[in-house]
PDB file of C-alpha atoms in Angstrom:
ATOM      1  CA  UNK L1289      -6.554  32.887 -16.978  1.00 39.00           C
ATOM      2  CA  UNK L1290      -5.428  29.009 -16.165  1.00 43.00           C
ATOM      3  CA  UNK L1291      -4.771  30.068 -12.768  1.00 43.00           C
ATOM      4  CA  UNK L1292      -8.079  30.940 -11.706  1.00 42.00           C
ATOM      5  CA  UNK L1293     -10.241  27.928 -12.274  1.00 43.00           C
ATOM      6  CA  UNK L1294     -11.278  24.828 -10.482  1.00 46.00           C
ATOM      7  CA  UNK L1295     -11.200  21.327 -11.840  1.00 49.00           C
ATOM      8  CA  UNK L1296     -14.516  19.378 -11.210  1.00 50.00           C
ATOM      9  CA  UNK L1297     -15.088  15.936 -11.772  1.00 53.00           C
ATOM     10  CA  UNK L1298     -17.022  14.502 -13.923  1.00 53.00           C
ATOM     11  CA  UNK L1299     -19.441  13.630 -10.962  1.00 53.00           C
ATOM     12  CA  UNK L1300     -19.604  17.303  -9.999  1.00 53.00           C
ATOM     13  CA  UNK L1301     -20.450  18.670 -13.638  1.00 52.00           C
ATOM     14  CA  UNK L1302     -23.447  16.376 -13.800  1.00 50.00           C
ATOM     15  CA  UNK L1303     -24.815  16.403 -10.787  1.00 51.00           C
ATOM     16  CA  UNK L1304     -24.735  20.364 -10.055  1.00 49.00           C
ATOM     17  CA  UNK L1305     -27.835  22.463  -8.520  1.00 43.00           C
ATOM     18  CA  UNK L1306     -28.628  23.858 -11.951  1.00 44.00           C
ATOM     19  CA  UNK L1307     -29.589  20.152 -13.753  1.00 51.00           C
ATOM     20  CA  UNK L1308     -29.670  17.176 -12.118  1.00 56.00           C
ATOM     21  CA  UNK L1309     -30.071  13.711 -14.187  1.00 50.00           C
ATOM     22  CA  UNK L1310     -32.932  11.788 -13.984  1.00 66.00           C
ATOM     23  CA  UNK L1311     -31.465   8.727 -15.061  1.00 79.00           C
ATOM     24  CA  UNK L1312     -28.472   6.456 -15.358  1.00 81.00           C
ATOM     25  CA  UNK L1313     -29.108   6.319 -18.915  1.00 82.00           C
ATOM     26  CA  UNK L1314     -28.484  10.065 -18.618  1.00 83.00           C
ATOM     27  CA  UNK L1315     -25.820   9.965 -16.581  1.00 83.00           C
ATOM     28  CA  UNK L1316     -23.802   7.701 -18.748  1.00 85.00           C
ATOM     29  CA  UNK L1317     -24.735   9.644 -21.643  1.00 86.00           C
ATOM     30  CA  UNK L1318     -23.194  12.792 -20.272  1.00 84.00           C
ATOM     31  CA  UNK L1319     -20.126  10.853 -18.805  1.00 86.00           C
ATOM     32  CA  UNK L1320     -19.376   9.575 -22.635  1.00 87.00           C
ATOM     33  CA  UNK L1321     -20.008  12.944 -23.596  1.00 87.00           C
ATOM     34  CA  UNK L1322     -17.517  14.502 -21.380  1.00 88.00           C
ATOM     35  CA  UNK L1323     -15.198  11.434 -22.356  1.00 88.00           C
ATOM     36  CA  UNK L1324     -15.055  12.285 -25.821  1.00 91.00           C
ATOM     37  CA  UNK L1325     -15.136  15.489 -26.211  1.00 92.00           C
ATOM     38  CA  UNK L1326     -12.353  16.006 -23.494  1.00 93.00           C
ATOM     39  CA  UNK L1327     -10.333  13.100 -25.560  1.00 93.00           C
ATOM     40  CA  UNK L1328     -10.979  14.508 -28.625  1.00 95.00           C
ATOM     41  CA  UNK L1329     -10.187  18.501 -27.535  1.00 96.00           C
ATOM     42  CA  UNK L1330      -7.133  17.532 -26.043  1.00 96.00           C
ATOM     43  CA  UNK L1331      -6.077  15.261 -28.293  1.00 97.00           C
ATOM     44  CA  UNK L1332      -5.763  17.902 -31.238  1.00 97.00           C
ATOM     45  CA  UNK L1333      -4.670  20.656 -28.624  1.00 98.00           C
ATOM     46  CA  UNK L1334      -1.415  18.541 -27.632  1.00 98.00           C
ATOM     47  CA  UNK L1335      -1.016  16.584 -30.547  1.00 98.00           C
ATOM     48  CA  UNK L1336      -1.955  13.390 -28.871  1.00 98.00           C
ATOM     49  CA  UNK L1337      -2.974  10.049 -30.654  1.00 97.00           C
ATOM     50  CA  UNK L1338      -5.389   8.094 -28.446  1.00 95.00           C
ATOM     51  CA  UNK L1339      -4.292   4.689 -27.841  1.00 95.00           C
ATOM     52  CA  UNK L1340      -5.855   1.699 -25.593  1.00 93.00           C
ATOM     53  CA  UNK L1341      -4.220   0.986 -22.733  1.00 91.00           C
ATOM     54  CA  UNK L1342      -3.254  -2.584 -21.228  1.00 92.00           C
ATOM     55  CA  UNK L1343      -4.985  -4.192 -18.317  1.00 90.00           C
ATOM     56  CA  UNK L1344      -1.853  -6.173 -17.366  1.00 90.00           C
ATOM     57  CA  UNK L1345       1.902  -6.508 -18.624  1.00 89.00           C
ATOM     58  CA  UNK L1346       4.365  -9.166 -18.537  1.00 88.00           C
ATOM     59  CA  UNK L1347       7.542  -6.572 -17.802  1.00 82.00           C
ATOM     60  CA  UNK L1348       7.405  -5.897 -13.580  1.00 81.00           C
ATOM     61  CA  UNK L1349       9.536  -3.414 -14.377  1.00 82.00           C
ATOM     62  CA  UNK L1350       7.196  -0.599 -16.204  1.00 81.00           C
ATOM     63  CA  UNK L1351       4.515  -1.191 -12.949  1.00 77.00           C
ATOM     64  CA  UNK L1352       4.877   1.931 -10.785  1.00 74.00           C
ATOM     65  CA  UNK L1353       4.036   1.708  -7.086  1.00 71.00           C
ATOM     66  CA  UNK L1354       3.068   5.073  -7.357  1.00 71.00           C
ATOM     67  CA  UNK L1355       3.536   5.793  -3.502  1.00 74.00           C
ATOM     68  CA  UNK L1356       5.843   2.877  -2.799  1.00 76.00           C
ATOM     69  CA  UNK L1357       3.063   1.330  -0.843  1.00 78.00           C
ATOM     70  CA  UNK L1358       1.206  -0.683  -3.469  1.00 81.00           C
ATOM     71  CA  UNK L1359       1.482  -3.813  -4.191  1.00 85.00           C
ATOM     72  CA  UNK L1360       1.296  -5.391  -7.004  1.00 86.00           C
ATOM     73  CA  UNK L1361      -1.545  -7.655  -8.094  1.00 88.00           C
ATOM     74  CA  UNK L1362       0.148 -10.911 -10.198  1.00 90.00           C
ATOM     75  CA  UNK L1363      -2.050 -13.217 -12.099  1.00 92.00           C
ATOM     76  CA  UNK L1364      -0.805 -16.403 -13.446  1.00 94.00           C
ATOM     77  CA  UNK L1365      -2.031 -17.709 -17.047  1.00 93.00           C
ATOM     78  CA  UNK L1366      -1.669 -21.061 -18.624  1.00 94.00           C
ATOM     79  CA  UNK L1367       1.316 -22.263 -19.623  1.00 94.00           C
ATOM     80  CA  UNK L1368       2.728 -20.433 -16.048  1.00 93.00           C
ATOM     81  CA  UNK L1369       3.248 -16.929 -17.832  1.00 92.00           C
ATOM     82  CA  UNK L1370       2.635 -14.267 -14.768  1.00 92.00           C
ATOM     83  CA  UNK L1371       1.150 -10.985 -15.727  1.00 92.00           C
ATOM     84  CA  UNK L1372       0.505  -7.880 -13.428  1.00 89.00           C
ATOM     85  CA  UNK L1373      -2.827  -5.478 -13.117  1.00 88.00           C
ATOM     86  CA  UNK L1374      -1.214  -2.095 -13.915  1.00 84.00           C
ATOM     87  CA  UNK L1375      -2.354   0.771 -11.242  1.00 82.00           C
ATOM     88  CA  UNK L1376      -0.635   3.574 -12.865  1.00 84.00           C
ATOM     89  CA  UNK L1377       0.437   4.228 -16.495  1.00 89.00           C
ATOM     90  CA  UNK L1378       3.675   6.347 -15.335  1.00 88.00           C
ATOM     91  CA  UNK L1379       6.420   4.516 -16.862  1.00 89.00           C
ATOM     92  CA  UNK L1380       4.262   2.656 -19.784  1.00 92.00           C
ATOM     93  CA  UNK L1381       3.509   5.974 -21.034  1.00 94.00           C
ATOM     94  CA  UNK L1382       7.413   7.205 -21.252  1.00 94.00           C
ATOM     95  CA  UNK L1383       8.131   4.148 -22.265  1.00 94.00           C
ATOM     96  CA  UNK L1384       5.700   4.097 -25.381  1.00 96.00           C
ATOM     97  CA  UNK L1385       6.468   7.229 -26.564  1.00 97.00           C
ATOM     98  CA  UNK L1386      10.531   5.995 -25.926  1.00 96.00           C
ATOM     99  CA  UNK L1387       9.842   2.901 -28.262  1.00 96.00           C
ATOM    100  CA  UNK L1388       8.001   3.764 -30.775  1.00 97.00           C
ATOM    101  CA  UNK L1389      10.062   7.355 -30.970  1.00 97.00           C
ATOM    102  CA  UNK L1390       7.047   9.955 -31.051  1.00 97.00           C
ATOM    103  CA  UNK L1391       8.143  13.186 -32.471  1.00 97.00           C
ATOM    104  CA  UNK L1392       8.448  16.088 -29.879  1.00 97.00           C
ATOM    105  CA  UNK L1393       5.223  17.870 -29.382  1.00 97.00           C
ATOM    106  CA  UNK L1394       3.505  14.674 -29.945  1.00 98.00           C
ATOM    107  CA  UNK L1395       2.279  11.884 -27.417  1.00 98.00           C
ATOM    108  CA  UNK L1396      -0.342   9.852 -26.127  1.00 98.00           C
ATOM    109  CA  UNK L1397      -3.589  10.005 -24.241  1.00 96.00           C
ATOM    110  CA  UNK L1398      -4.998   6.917 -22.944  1.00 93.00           C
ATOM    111  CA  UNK L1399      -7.685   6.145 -20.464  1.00 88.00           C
ATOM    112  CA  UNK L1400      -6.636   3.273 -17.879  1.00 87.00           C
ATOM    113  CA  UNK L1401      -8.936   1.019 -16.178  1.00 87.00           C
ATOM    114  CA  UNK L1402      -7.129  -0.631 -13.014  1.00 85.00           C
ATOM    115  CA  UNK L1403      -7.513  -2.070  -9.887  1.00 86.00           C
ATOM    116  CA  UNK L1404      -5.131  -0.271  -6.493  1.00 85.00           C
ATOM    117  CA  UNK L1405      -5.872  -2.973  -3.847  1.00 87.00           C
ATOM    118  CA  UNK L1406      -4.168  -0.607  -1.368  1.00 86.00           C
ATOM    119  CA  UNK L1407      -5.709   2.623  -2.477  1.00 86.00           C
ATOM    120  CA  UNK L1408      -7.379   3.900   1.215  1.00 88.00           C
ATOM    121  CA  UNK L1409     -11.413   3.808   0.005  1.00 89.00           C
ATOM    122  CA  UNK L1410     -13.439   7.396   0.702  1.00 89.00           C
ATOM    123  CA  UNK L1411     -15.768   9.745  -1.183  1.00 87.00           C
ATOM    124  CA  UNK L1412     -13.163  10.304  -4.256  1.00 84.00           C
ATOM    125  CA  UNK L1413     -11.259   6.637  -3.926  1.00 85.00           C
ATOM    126  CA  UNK L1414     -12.157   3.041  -4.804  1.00 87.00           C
ATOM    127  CA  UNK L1415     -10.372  -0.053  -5.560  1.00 88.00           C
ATOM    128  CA  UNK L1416     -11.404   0.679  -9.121  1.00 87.00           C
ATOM    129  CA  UNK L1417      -9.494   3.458 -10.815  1.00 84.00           C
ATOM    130  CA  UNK L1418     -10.521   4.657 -14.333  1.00 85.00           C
ATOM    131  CA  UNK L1419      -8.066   7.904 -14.910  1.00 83.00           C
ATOM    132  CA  UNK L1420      -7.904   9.436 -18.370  1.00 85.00           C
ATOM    133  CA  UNK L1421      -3.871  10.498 -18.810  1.00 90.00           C
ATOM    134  CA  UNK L1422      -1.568  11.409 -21.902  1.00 95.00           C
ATOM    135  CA  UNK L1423       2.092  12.015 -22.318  1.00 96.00           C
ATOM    136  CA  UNK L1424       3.867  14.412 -24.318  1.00 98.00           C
ATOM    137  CA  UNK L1425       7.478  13.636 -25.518  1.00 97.00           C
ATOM    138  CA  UNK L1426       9.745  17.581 -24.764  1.00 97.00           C
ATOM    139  CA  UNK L1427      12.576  18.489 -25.993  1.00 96.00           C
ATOM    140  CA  UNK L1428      14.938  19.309 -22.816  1.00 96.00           C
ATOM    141  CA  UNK L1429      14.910  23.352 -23.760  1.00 98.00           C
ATOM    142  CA  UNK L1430      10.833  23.332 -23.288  1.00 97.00           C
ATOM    143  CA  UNK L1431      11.101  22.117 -19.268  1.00 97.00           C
ATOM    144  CA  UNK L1432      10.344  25.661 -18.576  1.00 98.00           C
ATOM    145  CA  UNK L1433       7.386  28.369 -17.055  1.00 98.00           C
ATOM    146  CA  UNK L1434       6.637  30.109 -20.240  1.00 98.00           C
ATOM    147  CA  UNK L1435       5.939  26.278 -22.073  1.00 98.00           C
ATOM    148  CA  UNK L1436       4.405  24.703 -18.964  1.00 97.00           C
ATOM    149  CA  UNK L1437       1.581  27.858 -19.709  1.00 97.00           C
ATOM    150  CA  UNK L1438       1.103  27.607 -23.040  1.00 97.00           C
ATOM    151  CA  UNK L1439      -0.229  23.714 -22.141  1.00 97.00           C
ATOM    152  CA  UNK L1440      -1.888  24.302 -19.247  1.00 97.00           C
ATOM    153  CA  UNK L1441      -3.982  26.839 -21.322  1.00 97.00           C
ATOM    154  CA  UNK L1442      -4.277  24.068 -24.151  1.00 97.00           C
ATOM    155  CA  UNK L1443      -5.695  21.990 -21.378  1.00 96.00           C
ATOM    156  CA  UNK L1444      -7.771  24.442 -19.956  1.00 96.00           C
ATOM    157  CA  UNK L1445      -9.351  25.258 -23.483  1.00 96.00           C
ATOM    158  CA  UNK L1446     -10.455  21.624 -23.693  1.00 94.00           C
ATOM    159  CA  UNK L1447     -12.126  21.944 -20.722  1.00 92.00           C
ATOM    160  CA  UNK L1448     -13.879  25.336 -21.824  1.00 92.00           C
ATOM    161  CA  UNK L1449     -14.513  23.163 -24.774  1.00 92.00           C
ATOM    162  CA  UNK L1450     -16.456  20.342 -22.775  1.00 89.00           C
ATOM    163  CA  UNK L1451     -18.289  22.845 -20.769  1.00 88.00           C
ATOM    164  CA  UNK L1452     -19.594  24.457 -23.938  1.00 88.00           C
ATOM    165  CA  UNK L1453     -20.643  20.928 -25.288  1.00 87.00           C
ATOM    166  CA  UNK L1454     -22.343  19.909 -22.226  1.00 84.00           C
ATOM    167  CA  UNK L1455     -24.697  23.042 -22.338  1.00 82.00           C
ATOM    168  CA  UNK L1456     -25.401  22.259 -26.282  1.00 82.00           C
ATOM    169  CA  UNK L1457     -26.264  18.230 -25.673  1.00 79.00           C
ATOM    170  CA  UNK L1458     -26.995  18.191 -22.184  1.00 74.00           C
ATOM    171  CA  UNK L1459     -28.680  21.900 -21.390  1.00 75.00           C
ATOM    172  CA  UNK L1460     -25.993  21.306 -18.515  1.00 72.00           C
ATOM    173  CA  UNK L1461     -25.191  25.174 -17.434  1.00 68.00           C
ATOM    174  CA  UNK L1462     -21.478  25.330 -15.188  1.00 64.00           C
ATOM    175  CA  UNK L1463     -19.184  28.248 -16.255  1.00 64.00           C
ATOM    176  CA  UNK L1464     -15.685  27.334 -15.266  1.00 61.00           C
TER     177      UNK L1464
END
């Protein structure tokens, strides 16, 4: 049942009581591990073509300030073009999926790199952000319970799916 599991991080799958690594080299083989097979699971689950996403855009307007306290980061190039870090995807997503018209049940998944210069720096946060995230384009009729299930259970299968895979490559044992 979706409703009864908890999300860890990749951080927490690795470095559980049952195996811990003994190496970076490890560690960032089991990180690229997760990485793909999460990408790829999903990906098929939701329909989703991977695509890269952009470091900076020219447009101000598709930067999201996510909690309307950060700030944007502006870099200048030659010629005086300006460019902005991105910090969240949120409207490039919606508005890739907007230009290039992707079918409904079909989106993107993408995994951002960026820099939050305000973000407030503990345990889970750090100036450096790098989020996996997709969007879906919906037809109006499927904003409801019974479809928001059906995906969360996609989603939750391609984590069942990365937990499996981590035991095969990894001998990395942690049930969700």
């Amino acid at each position: 049942n979706f409703m009864n599991f908890h999300i860890f991080t990749p951080r927490q799958m690795i470095f559980s009581d049952q195996k811990k690594m003994d190496t970076y080299l490890d560690t960032q083989k089991t990180i690229g591990t997760i990485s793909e097979e999460f990408s790829r699971t999903l990906g098929e689950n939701l329909n989703l073509t991977k695509v890269r996403a952009p470091i900076y855009l020219e447009d101000v307007s598709l930067s999201d300030t996510l909690d309307g306290k950060q700030r944007l980061i502006e870099i200048d190039f030659k010629g005086g073009k300006k460019g902005y870090i991105l910090h969240s995807l949120a409207k490039w997503k919606r508005y890739i999926l907007y230009k290039y018209n992707f079918c409904d049940h079909t989106g993107i998944l993408t995994d951002m790199m960026a820099i939050r210069r305000d973000e407030d720096i503990d345990k889970l946060h750090s100036y450096f952000v790098d989020q996996w995230d997709w969007e879906m384009a919906i037809k109006k009729e499927d904003r409801t319970i019974d479809f928001l299930k059906k995906t969360v259970n996609k989603i939750y299968d391609a984590f069942l799916t990365v937990d499996k895979k981590l035991y095969e490559k990894h001998k990395i044992n942690r049930k969700l």
